[in-house]
mmCIF file of C-alpha atoms in Angstrom:
data_model
loop_
_atom_site.group_PDB
_atom_site.id
_atom_site.type_symbol
_atom_site.label_atom_id
_atom_site.label_comp_id
_atom_site.label_asym_id
_atom_site.label_seq_id
_atom_site.Cartn_x
_atom_site.Cartn_y
_atom_site.Cartn_z
ATOM 1 C CA UNK A 1 99.275 125.411 73.323
ATOM 2 C CA UNK A 2 97.180 123.565 70.736
ATOM 3 C CA UNK A 3 94.238 121.366 71.790
ATOM 4 C CA UNK A 4 95.975 118.200 70.550
ATOM 5 C CA UNK A 5 99.164 118.904 72.455
ATOM 6 C CA UNK A 6 97.218 119.895 75.590
ATOM 7 C CA UNK A 7 95.133 116.695 75.589
ATOM 8 C CA UNK A 8 98.182 114.611 74.751
ATOM 9 C CA UNK A 9 99.832 115.894 77.924
ATOM 10 C CA UNK A 10 96.695 115.660 80.057
ATOM 11 C CA UNK A 11 96.084 112.054 78.976
ATOM 12 C CA UNK A 12 99.751 111.066 79.117
ATOM 13 C CA UNK A 13 99.684 109.900 75.501
ATOM 14 C CA UNK A 14 103.173 108.935 74.363
ATOM 15 C CA UNK A 15 104.728 107.669 71.138
ATOM 16 C CA UNK A 16 103.797 105.817 69.069
ATOM 17 C CA UNK A 17 100.357 107.241 69.971
ATOM 18 C CA UNK A 18 99.312 110.867 69.474
ATOM 19 C CA UNK A 19 96.183 112.999 69.738
ATOM 20 C CA UNK A 20 95.019 113.540 66.177
ATOM 21 C CA UNK A 21 92.126 115.914 66.894
ATOM 22 C CA UNK A 22 89.836 117.178 69.661
ATOM 23 C CA UNK A 23 86.153 117.963 69.178
ATOM 24 C CA UNK A 24 84.056 119.865 71.714
ATOM 25 C CA UNK A 25 80.367 118.978 71.468
ATOM 26 C CA UNK A 26 78.665 121.627 73.597
ATOM 27 C CA UNK A 27 75.058 120.381 73.193
ATOM 28 C CA UNK A 28 75.981 116.898 74.417
ATOM 29 C CA UNK A 29 78.388 118.256 77.054
ATOM 30 C CA UNK A 30 81.221 116.111 75.699
ATOM 31 C CA UNK A 31 84.823 116.358 74.564
ATOM 32 C CA UNK A 32 85.852 113.755 71.983
ATOM 33 C CA UNK A 33 89.577 113.029 71.683
ATOM 34 C CA UNK A 34 90.696 111.075 68.627
ATOM 35 C CA UNK A 35 93.908 109.087 68.954
ATOM 36 C CA UNK A 36 96.098 107.733 66.161
ATOM 37 C CA UNK A 37 99.481 106.072 66.052
ATOM 38 C CA UNK A 38 102.621 106.665 64.079
ATOM 39 C CA UNK A 39 103.324 104.305 61.225
ATOM 40 C CA UNK A 40 104.984 101.605 63.227
ATOM 41 C CA UNK A 41 105.906 98.397 61.502
ATOM 42 C CA UNK A 42 106.059 96.275 64.639
ATOM 43 C CA UNK A 43 103.965 95.990 67.803
ATOM 44 C CA UNK A 44 104.459 93.849 70.910
ATOM 45 C CA UNK A 45 102.330 90.715 71.157
ATOM 46 C CA UNK A 46 99.713 91.125 73.894
ATOM 47 C CA UNK A 47 100.490 87.594 75.153
ATOM 48 C CA UNK A 48 104.279 87.280 75.120
ATOM 49 C CA UNK A 49 105.583 90.785 74.326
ATOM 50 C CA UNK A 50 107.502 89.612 71.237
ATOM 51 C CA UNK A 51 107.874 92.180 68.487
ATOM 52 C CA UNK A 52 105.344 91.365 65.742
ATOM 53 C CA UNK A 53 104.209 92.759 62.432
ATOM 54 C CA UNK A 54 101.083 94.903 62.189
ATOM 55 C CA UNK A 55 98.226 92.735 60.927
ATOM 56 C CA UNK A 56 95.341 95.231 60.704
ATOM 57 C CA UNK A 57 93.129 97.456 62.878
ATOM 58 C CA UNK A 58 89.889 96.834 64.719
ATOM 59 C CA UNK A 59 87.001 99.177 64.064
ATOM 60 C CA UNK A 60 87.129 102.443 66.007
ATOM 61 C CA UNK A 61 86.331 102.011 69.699
ATOM 62 C CA UNK A 62 85.456 104.496 72.437
ATOM 63 C CA UNK A 63 86.590 104.755 76.058
ATOM 64 C CA UNK A 64 85.094 106.996 78.704
ATOM 65 C CA UNK A 65 87.791 109.025 80.468
ATOM 66 C CA UNK A 66 87.729 111.334 83.471
ATOM 67 C CA UNK A 67 85.681 114.460 82.871
ATOM 68 C CA UNK A 68 87.391 117.558 81.531
ATOM 69 C CA UNK A 69 85.884 120.217 83.784
ATOM 70 C CA UNK A 70 82.143 119.554 83.470
ATOM 71 C CA UNK A 71 82.407 117.766 80.095
ATOM 72 C CA UNK A 72 82.350 114.015 79.628
ATOM 73 C CA UNK A 73 85.597 113.045 77.902
ATOM 74 C CA UNK A 74 85.568 110.227 75.393
ATOM 75 C CA UNK A 75 88.638 108.766 73.684
ATOM 76 C CA UNK A 76 88.416 107.277 70.185
ATOM 77 C CA UNK A 77 90.935 104.960 68.513
ATOM 78 C CA UNK A 78 91.172 102.042 66.115
ATOM 79 C CA UNK A 79 93.258 99.480 68.052
ATOM 80 C CA UNK A 80 95.956 97.793 65.974
ATOM 81 C CA UNK A 81 96.277 94.017 65.850
ATOM 82 C CA UNK A 82 99.620 92.268 65.574
ATOM 83 C CA UNK A 83 100.381 88.824 64.202
ATOM 84 C CA UNK A 84 102.528 86.732 66.525
ATOM 85 C CA UNK A 85 104.107 83.532 65.194
ATOM 86 C CA UNK A 86 103.237 81.787 68.483
ATOM 87 C CA UNK A 87 99.863 83.318 69.488
ATOM 88 C CA UNK A 88 98.379 84.383 66.157
ATOM 89 C CA UNK A 89 96.542 87.657 65.635
ATOM 90 C CA UNK A 90 95.997 89.632 68.853
ATOM 91 C CA UNK A 91 94.817 93.143 69.670
ATOM 92 C CA UNK A 92 97.738 95.226 70.903
ATOM 93 C CA UNK A 93 97.662 96.155 74.618
ATOM 94 C CA UNK A 94 96.633 99.807 74.771
ATOM 95 C CA UNK A 95 98.387 102.009 77.337
ATOM 96 C CA UNK A 96 95.198 103.747 78.496
ATOM 97 C CA UNK A 97 92.762 100.844 79.003
ATOM 98 C CA UNK A 98 92.327 97.193 79.927
ATOM 99 C CA UNK A 99 91.293 94.666 77.289
ATOM 100 C CA UNK A 100 87.498 94.587 76.813
ATOM 101 C CA UNK A 101 86.945 97.709 78.922
ATOM 102 C CA UNK A 102 85.072 100.752 77.668
ATOM 103 C CA UNK A 103 86.729 102.949 80.310
ATOM 104 C CA UNK A 104 90.258 104.268 80.658
ATOM 105 C CA UNK A 105 92.407 102.931 83.478
ATOM 106 C CA UNK A 106 92.237 106.337 85.211
ATOM 107 C CA UNK A 107 88.419 106.344 85.043
ATOM 108 C CA UNK A 108 88.254 102.821 86.459
ATOM 109 C CA UNK A 109 90.740 103.777 89.177
ATOM 110 C CA UNK A 110 88.582 106.716 90.264
ATOM 111 C CA UNK A 111 85.451 104.556 90.319
ATOM 112 C CA UNK A 112 87.213 101.886 92.406
ATOM 113 C CA UNK A 113 88.504 104.486 94.878
ATOM 114 C CA UNK A 114 84.977 105.849 95.307
ATOM 115 C CA UNK A 115 83.496 102.348 95.622
ATOM 116 C CA UNK A 116 85.567 101.884 98.782
ATOM 117 C CA UNK A 117 83.474 104.609 100.418
ATOM 118 C CA UNK A 118 80.070 104.570 98.723
ATOM 119 C CA UNK A 119 77.499 102.280 97.134
ATOM 120 C CA UNK A 120 77.492 101.334 93.469
ATOM 121 C CA UNK A 121 74.379 103.446 92.963
ATOM 122 C CA UNK A 122 75.969 106.550 94.515
ATOM 123 C CA UNK A 123 79.178 106.174 92.501
ATOM 124 C CA UNK A 124 77.195 105.623 89.300
ATOM 125 C CA UNK A 125 75.231 108.823 89.898
ATOM 126 C CA UNK A 126 78.352 110.895 90.628
ATOM 127 C CA UNK A 127 80.244 109.617 87.570
ATOM 128 C CA UNK A 128 77.140 109.745 85.356
ATOM 129 C CA UNK A 129 77.339 106.032 84.587
ATOM 130 C CA UNK A 130 74.830 103.220 84.880
ATOM 131 C CA UNK A 131 74.781 100.789 87.793
ATOM 132 C CA UNK A 132 75.756 98.002 85.345
ATOM 133 C CA UNK A 133 78.806 99.960 84.148
ATOM 134 C CA UNK A 134 79.988 100.529 87.724
ATOM 135 C CA UNK A 135 79.365 96.867 88.542
ATOM 136 C CA UNK A 136 81.466 95.840 85.506
ATOM 137 C CA UNK A 137 84.320 98.089 86.664
ATOM 138 C CA UNK A 138 84.121 96.513 90.115
ATOM 139 C CA UNK A 139 84.114 92.965 88.709
ATOM 140 C CA UNK A 140 87.217 93.676 86.562
ATOM 141 C CA UNK A 141 88.993 95.092 89.622
ATOM 142 C CA UNK A 142 88.179 91.960 91.629
ATOM 143 C CA UNK A 143 89.442 89.738 88.771
ATOM 144 C CA UNK A 144 92.724 91.694 88.615
ATOM 145 C CA UNK A 145 93.117 91.426 92.387
ATOM 146 C CA UNK A 146 92.432 87.692 92.425
ATOM 147 C CA UNK A 147 94.913 87.161 89.582
ATOM 148 C CA UNK A 148 97.641 88.846 91.672
ATOM 149 C CA UNK A 149 96.948 86.780 94.784
ATOM 150 C CA UNK A 150 99.306 84.027 95.659
ATOM 151 C CA UNK A 151 97.895 80.786 96.982
ATOM 152 C CA UNK A 152 98.866 80.138 100.580
ATOM 153 C CA UNK A 153 99.042 76.771 102.233
ATOM 154 C CA UNK A 154 96.780 76.581 105.246
ATOM 155 C CA UNK A 155 98.144 73.875 107.542
ATOM 156 C CA UNK A 156 95.253 74.003 110.014
ATOM 157 C CA UNK A 157 91.693 74.902 109.144
ATOM 158 C CA UNK A 158 88.911 75.119 111.686
ATOM 159 C CA UNK A 159 85.252 74.526 110.743
ATOM 160 C CA UNK A 160 82.394 74.875 113.187
ATOM 161 C CA UNK A 161 78.669 75.019 112.679
ATOM 162 C CA UNK A 162 76.366 76.802 115.088
ATOM 163 C CA UNK A 163 72.609 76.631 115.167
ATOM 164 C CA UNK A 164 70.820 79.733 116.304
ATOM 165 C CA UNK A 165 67.239 79.949 117.431
ATOM 166 C CA UNK A 166 64.915 77.053 116.858
ATOM 167 C CA UNK A 167 64.506 75.725 113.380
ATOM 168 C CA UNK A 168 67.007 75.073 110.646
ATOM 169 C CA UNK A 169 69.095 78.224 110.625
ATOM 170 C CA UNK A 170 72.800 77.567 110.844
ATOM 171 C CA UNK A 171 75.956 79.590 110.733
ATOM 172 C CA UNK A 172 79.139 77.949 109.461
ATOM 173 C CA UNK A 173 82.407 79.393 110.719
ATOM 174 C CA UNK A 174 85.613 78.702 108.820
ATOM 175 C CA UNK A 175 88.877 79.948 110.286
ATOM 176 C CA UNK A 176 92.594 79.691 109.731
ATOM 177 C CA UNK A 177 94.095 78.298 112.923
ATOM 178 C CA UNK A 178 97.593 79.508 113.614
ATOM 179 C CA UNK A 179 99.611 77.615 116.202
ATOM 180 C CA UNK A 180 102.156 79.487 118.225
ATOM 181 C CA UNK A 181 105.469 77.618 118.458
ATOM 182 C CA UNK A 182 105.476 78.102 122.210
ATOM 183 C CA UNK A 183 101.979 76.653 122.552
ATOM 184 C CA UNK A 184 102.044 73.193 124.074
ATOM 185 C CA UNK A 185 99.154 70.857 124.362
ATOM 186 C CA UNK A 186 98.467 69.336 127.713
ATOM 187 C CA UNK A 187 97.787 65.640 127.729
#
């Protein structure tokens, strides 16, 4: 099996994308995977999904992927931009990464799974990333989670403030009070 076909399968790259070439850089301990796309006349708009004409390409970008054995794996591609009649020129949504992320979705997923069990510093050391990079991954995950949340109406909210020890140290407690239908107030 050729390197390009192997990495295409490992990465789950599907048409219109393909692995164009793979470079092993032994001194740096890295594998560089270069992605290209088929000549496709139309791309979906990143905002509305409408089929749009290719406008141009951004400059080549890089995304850190999961390691291949002990080698850091880095994807390279020039993201296409489409021109939507409603939204204008937009970068096409790439199947392997979030917008404005320098990491693949699989790499971010691994980091988030590890962050559930370890500190940012420990995860950064294990993945050979900086604390700031791990923090950015965590912030994007929180933003995605908050975007999926649905607002709930809270009919009864309890607020209480407790002072502890002497001085001006207070603790504010906020709670969602749920009333049981069988609960009756005594008057």
